[in-house]
Short mmCIF file of C-alpha atoms in Angstrom, two decimals:
data_model
loop_
_atom_site.label_atom_id
_atom_site.label_comp_id
_atom_site.label_asym_id
_atom_site.label_seq_id
_atom_site.Cartn_x
_atom_site.Cartn_y
_atom_site.Cartn_z
CA ALA A 1 123.84 112.16 119.01
CA GLN A 2 124.74 110.61 115.71
CA SER A 3 127.12 112.57 113.53
CA VAL A 4 129.46 112.05 110.64
CA ALA A 5 132.51 114.18 109.93
CA GLN A 6 134.19 114.55 106.58
CA PRO A 7 137.12 116.81 107.41
CA GLU A 8 138.04 117.65 103.81
CA ASP A 9 135.83 119.86 101.64
CA GLN A 10 137.88 118.91 98.58
CA VAL A 11 140.49 116.35 97.67
CA ASN A 12 142.67 116.62 94.58
CA VAL A 13 144.43 113.54 93.23
CA ALA A 14 146.34 112.90 90.04
CA GLU A 15 144.93 110.24 87.74
CA GLY A 16 146.46 106.86 88.45
CA ASN A 17 147.39 107.72 92.03
CA PRO A 18 145.69 106.17 95.06
CA LEU A 19 142.95 108.20 96.65
CA THR A 20 141.55 108.42 100.18
CA VAL A 21 138.47 110.30 101.28
CA LYS A 22 138.24 110.56 105.05
CA CYS A 23 135.24 109.95 107.29
CA THR A 24 134.83 109.63 111.03
CA TYR A 25 131.64 108.95 112.88
CA SER A 26 130.24 109.53 116.32
CA VAL A 27 127.55 107.01 117.11
CA SER A 28 126.99 104.93 120.15
CA GLY A 29 126.56 101.23 119.66
CA ASN A 30 127.18 99.46 116.37
CA PRO A 31 126.42 101.54 113.32
CA TYR A 32 125.82 100.76 109.69
CA LEU A 33 128.24 102.82 107.58
CA PHE A 34 127.87 103.82 103.96
CA TRP A 35 129.44 105.74 101.13
CA TYR A 36 127.28 107.39 98.49
CA VAL A 37 128.47 109.25 95.40
CA GLN A 38 126.78 112.11 93.58
CA TYR A 39 127.82 112.95 90.03
CA PRO A 40 126.99 116.43 88.72
CA ASN A 41 123.24 117.01 88.41
CA ARG A 42 122.53 113.43 89.45
CA GLY A 43 121.08 111.61 92.41
CA LEU A 44 122.75 109.79 95.26
CA GLN A 45 124.26 106.52 94.21
CA PHE A 46 125.09 103.81 96.73
CA LEU A 47 128.76 102.77 96.65
CA LEU A 48 129.34 100.43 99.56
CA LYS A 49 128.37 99.57 103.13
CA TYR A 50 129.82 98.14 106.30
CA ILE A 51 127.52 96.06 108.45
CA THR A 52 129.71 93.56 110.27
CA GLY A 53 132.55 91.17 109.56
CA ASP A 54 135.65 92.08 107.56
CA ASN A 55 136.84 95.57 108.17
CA LEU A 56 137.67 96.09 104.51
CA VAL A 57 134.61 96.27 102.35
CA LYS A 58 134.58 96.47 98.57
CA GLY A 59 132.04 98.34 96.52
CA SER A 60 131.28 99.63 93.07
CA TYR A 61 133.77 101.05 90.56
CA GLY A 62 136.80 99.63 92.39
CA PHE A 63 136.19 101.57 95.59
CA GLU A 64 136.76 100.10 99.02
CA ALA A 65 136.49 101.34 102.56
CA GLU A 66 138.16 100.36 105.79
CA PHE A 67 136.22 100.27 109.03
CA ASN A 68 138.34 101.12 112.07
CA LYS A 69 136.38 100.81 115.28
CA SER A 70 139.13 102.12 117.56
CA GLN A 71 139.49 105.29 115.45
CA THR A 72 135.74 105.43 114.58
CA SER A 73 136.71 105.92 110.97
CA PHE A 74 135.44 104.64 107.65
CA HIS A 75 137.77 106.06 105.00
CA LEU A 76 137.00 105.53 101.34
CA LYS A 77 139.88 104.36 99.16
CA LYS A 78 140.77 103.43 95.63
CA PRO A 79 144.18 102.15 94.49
CA SER A 80 144.23 104.03 91.16
CA ALA A 81 142.04 107.06 90.52
CA LEU A 82 140.24 107.76 87.25
CA VAL A 83 139.16 111.15 85.95
CA SER A 84 135.61 109.76 85.90
CA ASP A 85 135.78 109.34 89.70
CA SER A 86 135.46 113.11 90.03
CA ALA A 87 132.26 113.66 92.02
CA LEU A 88 130.85 114.56 95.44
CA TYR A 89 131.21 111.76 98.00
CA PHE A 90 129.09 111.41 101.09
CA CYS A 91 129.82 109.27 104.11
CA ALA A 92 126.70 108.22 106.02
CA VAL A 93 125.74 106.35 109.17
CA ARG A 94 122.68 104.86 110.76
CA TYR A 95 121.95 102.81 113.83
CA MET A 96 121.20 99.13 113.55
CA ASN A 97 117.56 99.82 114.37
CA ARG A 98 114.72 99.15 112.05
CA ASP A 99 113.72 102.62 110.98
CA ASP A 100 116.50 104.92 111.99
CA LYS A 101 117.30 107.58 109.47
CA ILE A 102 120.57 107.84 107.58
CA ILE A 103 122.76 110.73 108.71
CA PHE A 104 125.02 112.18 106.02
CA GLY A 105 128.34 113.93 106.29
CA LYS A 106 128.74 117.28 104.56
CA GLY A 107 130.37 115.72 101.56
CA THR A 108 133.85 115.80 100.02
CA ARG A 109 134.38 116.93 96.45
CA LEU A 110 136.92 114.71 94.73
CA HIS A 111 138.83 116.13 91.77
CA ILE A 112 140.92 113.73 89.73
CA LEU A 113 143.45 115.64 87.68
CA PRO A 114 144.39 114.25 84.25
CA GLU B 1 117.12 96.53 88.51
CA PRO B 2 114.34 98.19 90.56
CA GLU B 3 114.84 101.82 91.35
CA VAL B 4 113.20 104.74 93.10
CA THR B 5 111.72 107.17 90.61
CA GLN B 6 110.88 110.82 91.21
CA THR B 7 108.85 113.29 89.20
CA PRO B 8 109.25 115.95 88.05
CA SER B 9 113.02 116.22 87.64
CA HIS B 10 112.80 119.99 87.88
CA GLN B 11 110.00 122.17 89.21
CA VAL B 12 109.88 125.94 89.15
CA THR B 13 107.26 127.60 91.29
CA GLN B 14 106.40 131.04 92.56
CA MET B 15 106.83 131.90 96.20
CA GLY B 16 103.68 131.17 98.15
CA GLN B 17 102.49 128.45 95.79
CA GLU B 18 101.89 124.84 96.80
CA VAL B 19 104.03 122.14 95.27
CA ILE B 20 103.77 118.35 95.33
CA LEU B 21 106.82 116.25 94.71
CA ARG B 22 106.16 112.68 93.70
CA CYS B 23 108.07 109.48 94.31
CA VAL B 24 107.51 105.86 93.45
CA PRO B 25 109.55 103.76 95.89
CA ILE B 26 110.78 100.27 95.13
CA SER B 27 107.73 98.05 95.24
CA ASN B 28 108.51 95.72 98.15
CA HIS B 29 110.04 98.38 100.37
CA LEU B 30 108.36 99.36 103.61
CA TYR B 31 110.16 102.47 104.80
CA PHE B 32 110.16 105.76 102.97
CA TYR B 33 112.13 108.97 103.42
CA TRP B 34 112.48 112.46 102.11
CA TYR B 35 115.79 114.29 102.22
CA ARG B 36 116.81 117.64 100.81
CA GLN B 37 120.10 119.11 99.59
CA ILE B 38 120.57 122.80 99.22
CA LEU B 39 122.72 123.26 96.14
CA GLY B 40 125.99 121.33 96.52
CA GLN B 41 125.70 121.15 100.29
CA LYS B 42 124.86 118.62 102.95
CA VAL B 43 122.06 116.11 102.48
CA GLU B 44 119.54 116.76 105.26
CA PHE B 45 116.89 114.41 106.62
CA LEU B 46 113.32 115.68 106.45
CA VAL B 47 110.98 112.84 107.34
CA SER B 48 110.59 109.08 107.56
CA PHE B 49 107.34 107.20 106.95
CA TYR B 50 106.33 103.68 107.87
CA ASN B 51 103.03 101.87 108.12
CA ASN B 52 101.15 104.88 106.81
CA GLU B 53 102.39 107.33 109.37
CA ILE B 54 105.35 109.57 110.04
CA SER B 55 107.91 107.79 112.22
CA GLU B 56 110.34 110.66 112.56
CA LYS B 57 110.69 114.22 111.31
CA SER B 58 113.37 116.85 111.54
CA GLU B 59 113.16 120.48 112.59
CA ILE B 60 113.06 121.44 108.94
CA PHE B 61 109.79 119.54 108.47
CA ASP B 62 107.46 122.18 109.85
CA ASP B 63 103.74 122.68 109.36
CA GLN B 64 104.31 123.74 105.75
CA PHE B 65 105.36 120.20 104.87
CA SER B 66 103.27 117.07 104.67
CA VAL B 67 103.72 113.55 103.28
CA GLU B 68 101.25 111.06 101.98
CA ARG B 69 101.12 107.63 100.46
CA PRO B 70 97.82 107.95 98.72
CA ASP B 71 97.56 104.79 96.71
CA GLY B 72 100.05 102.22 97.96
CA SER B 73 102.64 103.04 95.32
CA ASN B 74 103.24 106.80 95.28
CA PHE B 75 104.84 108.68 98.13
CA THR B 76 104.42 112.45 97.98
CA LEU B 77 105.91 115.47 99.68
CA LYS B 78 103.75 118.59 99.73
CA ILE B 79 104.99 122.06 100.54
CA ARG B 80 101.95 124.17 101.25
CA SER B 81 103.31 127.68 100.71
CA THR B 82 106.80 127.69 99.25
CA LYS B 83 109.48 130.09 100.38
CA LEU B 84 112.67 131.07 98.57
CA GLU B 85 114.71 129.03 101.04
CA ASP B 86 112.82 125.89 100.03
CA SER B 87 114.80 125.90 96.80
CA ALA B 88 116.81 122.68 96.91
CA MET B 89 117.17 119.20 95.50
CA TYR B 90 114.66 116.87 97.16
CA PHE B 91 115.47 113.19 97.34
CA CYS B 92 113.08 110.35 98.05
CA ALA B 93 114.46 107.10 99.43
CA SER B 94 113.13 103.73 100.43
CA ASP B 95 114.32 100.57 102.12
CA ARG B 96 112.99 97.20 103.00
CA PRO B 97 114.14 97.69 106.07
CA PRO B 98 117.83 98.68 106.42
CA PRO B 99 120.73 98.56 105.95
CA GLU B 100 121.07 100.70 102.85
CA ALA B 101 118.42 103.03 101.51
CA PHE B 102 117.98 103.53 97.79
CA PHE B 103 117.62 107.06 96.57
CA GLY B 104 115.83 108.53 93.59
CA GLN B 105 117.42 110.90 91.13
CA GLY B 106 115.93 113.87 92.93
CA THR B 107 113.62 116.75 92.09
CA ARG B 108 115.23 120.15 91.78
CA LEU B 109 112.81 122.70 93.21
CA THR B 110 113.36 126.33 92.31
CA VAL B 111 111.22 128.92 94.10
CA VAL B 112 111.16 132.32 92.41
#
């Protein structure tokens, strides 16, 4: 069965420091992988995706994610955190089939400390 | 930039009442989804819809729930008789097909 694990409920990072939000997946075959962000009282905003090709993908707001097939991981990273990055981050996966649903992780709350 | 729009943004309803949540997907998209998120928790899949029929539904999507695309633009989720535990944020999403789905801003449903 498809599943996504985000092992950290919350991550605290000082402003200006690099941040990492962890994600591992359990899907057979070749998955699509995504990161979405949810700001307070807002919807789900697409950040970035991995389909194929380079393992390092770049997305919105300076975020990037590294796909590691051997470790089945897709960690979200940013070299220098901003206070405005504070939000709830969801890792998500779906199969490379036409109408498969997206499966979300439980989310990680990122707090950037001024 | 095209976006998925949902109305209303917040709906308060009494337990046992019917509610209809409305969504306008992106116009050239073919696949439509409803998800829900109980406050601050995991985003859960409810149902997917393609070619005017349900393609997949979760255990949550029981007989109290139904979806419809009545006029080729709107995509609705109906809860026939709401329960307290239906209180959640409901997200509509669409895609062309994959890879990424685009989500609306959500409708916060409060059942009292």
